[in-house]
PDB file of C-alpha atoms in Angstrom:
ATOM      1  CA  MET A   1       1.677 -14.158   8.976  1.00  0.00           C
ATOM      2  CA  ALA A   2       5.185 -14.005   7.451  1.00  0.00           C
ATOM      3  CA  ARG A   3       7.826 -11.326   7.177  1.00  0.00           C
ATOM      4  CA  LEU A   4       9.900 -10.922   4.036  1.00  0.00           C
ATOM      5  CA  ALA A   5      13.501 -11.731   4.841  1.00  0.00           C
ATOM      6  CA  VAL A   6      16.186 -10.056   2.854  1.00  0.00           C
ATOM      7  CA  PRO A   7      18.991 -12.331   1.591  1.00  0.00           C
ATOM      8  CA  ALA A   8      22.001 -12.925   3.832  1.00  0.00           C
ATOM      9  CA  GLY A   9      24.694 -10.328   3.584  1.00  0.00           C
ATOM     10  CA  MET A  10      22.434  -7.442   2.639  1.00  0.00           C
ATOM     11  CA  ARG A  11      22.459  -4.304   4.814  1.00  0.00           C
ATOM     12  CA  GLN A  12      19.198  -2.600   5.887  1.00  0.00           C
ATOM     13  CA  PRO A  13      20.378   0.807   7.053  1.00  0.00           C
ATOM     14  CA  LEU A  14      16.919   2.420   6.556  1.00  0.00           C
ATOM     15  CA  GLY A  15      14.774  -0.383   7.931  1.00  0.00           C
ATOM     16  CA  CYS A  16      12.383  -2.350   5.639  1.00  0.00           C
ATOM     17  CA  ASP A  17       8.810  -1.973   4.596  1.00  0.00           C
ATOM     18  CA  ALA A  18       7.176  -3.549   1.556  1.00  0.00           C
ATOM     19  CA  VAL A  19       4.716  -2.641  -1.157  1.00  0.00           C
ATOM     20  CA  ALA A  20       2.547  -5.404  -2.630  1.00  0.00           C
ATOM     21  CA  MET A  21       0.835  -5.148  -5.944  1.00  0.00           C
ATOM     22  CA  PRO A  22      -1.061  -7.485  -8.368  1.00  0.00           C
ATOM     23  CA  ALA A  23       1.358 -10.024  -9.908  1.00  0.00           C
ATOM     24  CA  GLU A  24       0.365  -8.890 -13.409  1.00  0.00           C
ATOM     25  CA  PHE A  25       2.176  -5.563 -12.848  1.00  0.00           C
ATOM     26  CA  GLY A  26       5.396  -7.091 -11.506  1.00  0.00           C
ATOM     27  CA  PRO A  27       7.274  -8.085 -14.671  1.00  0.00           C
ATOM     28  CA  ARG A  28       6.353  -4.800 -16.437  1.00  0.00           C
ATOM     29  CA  LEU A  29       7.619  -2.731 -13.517  1.00  0.00           C
ATOM     30  CA  LEU A  30      10.722  -4.782 -13.155  1.00  0.00           C
ATOM     31  CA  GLU A  31      11.829  -3.935 -16.687  1.00  0.00           C
ATOM     32  CA  ARG A  32      10.935  -0.218 -16.425  1.00  0.00           C
ATOM     33  CA  LEU A  33      12.469   0.892 -13.135  1.00  0.00           C
ATOM     34  CA  PRO A  34      16.003   2.342 -13.176  1.00  0.00           C
ATOM     35  CA  ARG A  35      16.908   0.437  -9.937  1.00  0.00           C
ATOM     36  CA  VAL A  36      15.169  -2.565  -8.416  1.00  0.00           C
ATOM     37  CA  GLY A  37      15.794  -4.004  -4.995  1.00  0.00           C
ATOM     38  CA  CYS A  38      14.563  -7.296  -3.591  1.00  0.00           C
ATOM     39  CA  VAL A  39      11.299  -8.418  -5.049  1.00  0.00           C
ATOM     40  CA  TYR A  40       9.237 -11.459  -3.937  1.00  0.00           C
ATOM     41  CA  GLU A  41       6.083 -13.127  -5.285  1.00  0.00           C
ATOM     42  CA  ASP A  42       3.506 -15.119  -3.419  1.00  0.00           C
ATOM     43  CA  GLY A  43       1.300 -16.059  -6.328  1.00  0.00           C
ATOM     44  CA  PRO A  44      -1.293 -13.253  -6.604  1.00  0.00           C
ATOM     45  CA  ARG A  45       1.113 -10.436  -5.553  1.00  0.00           C
ATOM     46  CA  TRP A  46       4.607  -9.224  -5.986  1.00  0.00           C
ATOM     47  CA  TRP A  47       6.281  -7.616  -2.959  1.00  0.00           C
ATOM     48  CA  TRP A  48       8.875  -4.859  -3.336  1.00  0.00           C
ATOM     49  CA  ILE A  49      11.232  -4.004  -0.421  1.00  0.00           C
ATOM     50  CA  VAL A  50      11.321  -0.242   0.195  1.00  0.00           C
ATOM     51  CA  PRO A  51      12.953   1.845   2.972  1.00  0.00           C
ATOM     52  CA  ALA A  52      10.873   2.123   6.178  1.00  0.00           C
ATOM     53  CA  ASP A  53       8.363   4.975   6.179  1.00  0.00           C
ATOM     54  CA  SER A  54       8.041   5.043   2.360  1.00  0.00           C
ATOM     55  CA  ASP A  55       4.385   5.795   2.977  1.00  0.00           C
ATOM     56  CA  VAL A  56       5.146   9.232   4.417  1.00  0.00           C
ATOM     57  CA  ALA A  57       3.501  11.835   2.139  1.00  0.00           C
ATOM     58  CA  LEU A  58       2.513   9.084  -0.392  1.00  0.00           C
ATOM     59  CA  GLN A  59      -1.025   7.867  -0.975  1.00  0.00           C
ATOM     60  CA  TRP A  60      -0.325   4.475  -2.579  1.00  0.00           C
ATOM     61  CA  PRO A  61      -2.897   3.573  -5.220  1.00  0.00           C
ATOM     62  CA  PRO A  62      -5.826   1.251  -4.323  1.00  0.00           C
ATOM     63  CA  SER A  63      -4.156  -1.636  -6.253  1.00  0.00           C
ATOM     64  CA  ALA A  64      -1.227  -1.521  -3.757  1.00  0.00           C
ATOM     65  CA  PHE A  65      -0.858  -2.745  -0.208  1.00  0.00           C
ATOM     66  CA  TYR A  66       1.704  -1.000   2.014  1.00  0.00           C
ATOM     67  CA  SER A  67       3.192  -3.183   4.719  1.00  0.00           C
ATOM     68  CA  PRO A  68       5.220  -1.641   7.581  1.00  0.00           C
ATOM     69  CA  GLY A  69       7.925  -4.082   8.590  1.00  0.00           C
ATOM     70  CA  ALA A  70       7.567  -6.005   5.354  1.00  0.00           C
ATOM     71  CA  VAL A  71       4.911  -8.289   6.909  1.00  0.00           C
ATOM     72  CA  VAL A  72       2.868 -10.493   4.581  1.00  0.00           C
ATOM     73  CA  PRO A  73      -0.373 -10.822   6.542  1.00  0.00           C
ATOM     74  CA  ASP A  74      -2.241 -13.456   4.604  1.00  0.00           C
ATOM     75  CA  ALA A  75       0.374 -15.497   2.700  1.00  0.00           C
ATOM     76  CA  THR A  76      -0.969 -18.758   1.260  1.00  0.00           C
ATOM     77  CA  ARG A  77       2.646 -19.838   0.758  1.00  0.00           C
ATOM     78  CA  GLU A  78       6.141 -18.450   1.515  1.00  0.00           C
ATOM     79  CA  PRO A  79       6.983 -15.604  -0.828  1.00  0.00           C
ATOM     80  CA  LEU A  80       9.765 -16.467  -3.238  1.00  0.00           C
ATOM     81  CA  LEU A  81      12.607 -14.133  -4.159  1.00  0.00           C
ATOM     82  CA  VAL A  82      12.286 -13.282  -7.906  1.00  0.00           C
ATOM     83  CA  HIS A  83      14.839 -10.437  -8.047  1.00  0.00           C
ATOM     84  CA  ARG A  84      17.912  -9.698  -5.968  1.00  0.00           C
ATOM     85  CA  PRO A  85      19.994  -6.551  -6.714  1.00  0.00           C
ATOM     86  CA  GLU A  86      23.697  -6.763  -7.322  1.00  0.00           C
ATOM     87  CA  GLY A  87      24.437  -4.317  -4.523  1.00  0.00           C
ATOM     88  CA  SER A  88      24.264  -4.838  -0.770  1.00  0.00           C
ATOM     89  CA  VAL A  89      20.978  -2.929  -0.014  1.00  0.00           C
ATOM     90  CA  PRO A  90      17.589  -4.463  -0.757  1.00  0.00           C
ATOM     91  CA  TYR A  91      15.628  -1.329  -1.574  1.00  0.00           C
ATOM     92  CA  THR A  92      13.656  -0.266  -4.649  1.00  0.00           C
ATOM     93  CA  PRO A  93      13.449   3.572  -4.601  1.00  0.00           C
ATOM     94  CA  PRO A  94       9.846   4.254  -3.560  1.00  0.00           C
ATOM     95  CA  ILE A  95       9.125   7.303  -5.788  1.00  0.00           C
ATOM     96  CA  PRO A  96       9.809   5.559  -9.154  1.00  0.00           C
ATOM     97  CA  LEU A  97       7.965   2.536  -7.824  1.00  0.00           C
ATOM     98  CA  TYR A  98       4.974   4.685  -6.849  1.00  0.00           C
ATOM     99  CA  LEU A  99       4.913   6.491 -10.184  1.00  0.00           C
ATOM    100  CA  GLY A 100       5.240   3.279 -12.158  1.00  0.00           C
ATOM    101  CA  LEU A 101       2.467   1.575 -10.200  1.00  0.00           C
ATOM    102  CA  CYS A 102       0.180   4.596 -10.704  1.00  0.00           C
ATOM    103  CA  ARG A 103       0.820   4.490 -14.423  1.00  0.00           C
ATOM    104  CA  LEU A 104       0.190   0.777 -14.776  1.00  0.00           C
ATOM    105  CA  SER A 105      -2.916   0.855 -12.607  1.00  0.00           C
ATOM    106  CA  GLY A 106      -4.375   3.935 -14.163  1.00  0.00           C
ATOM    107  CA  ALA A 107      -4.294   5.835 -10.854  1.00  0.00           C
ATOM    108  CA  VAL A 108      -3.549   9.526 -10.711  1.00  0.00           C
ATOM    109  CA  PRO A 109      -0.593  10.230  -8.475  1.00  0.00           C
ATOM    110  CA  GLY A 110      -1.896  11.993  -5.414  1.00  0.00           C
ATOM    111  CA  TRP A 111       0.492  13.447  -2.888  1.00  0.00           C
ATOM    112  CA  ALA A 112      -0.784  13.401   0.683  1.00  0.00           C
ATOM    113  CA  GLY A 113      -0.771  16.566   2.720  1.00  0.00           C
ATOM    114  CA  ALA A 114       2.151  17.951   4.628  1.00  0.00           C
ATOM    115  CA  VAL A 115       5.137  15.804   5.320  1.00  0.00           C
ATOM    116  CA  ARG A 116       5.277  14.497   8.865  1.00  0.00           C
ATOM    117  CA  ALA A 117       8.521  14.982  10.781  1.00  0.00           C
TER     118      ALA A 117
END
């Protein structure tokens, strides 16, 4: 088990979780999103750093794997950084990522019930 490590010098004021998706979606999402944070790939998947608790009120599509703490549970090799943002925070905004992933995977966005406090 590995944990995605953000590059030195980056701040993580909101904590870090990660969303994994099939590698085939990675390049297409990278070019479509208005802001992209740190993105890693481990071969079959691309991992996107998002703020902690980005799964609150979101039902990520079946093609995604949400990882609290940005843990890569079954890495066959160390994930490689494929994109680093110019700024000092590592996050990809979760809502545009969610909607883009839904679109590419053919999933209908489904908002989970009431927001937890």
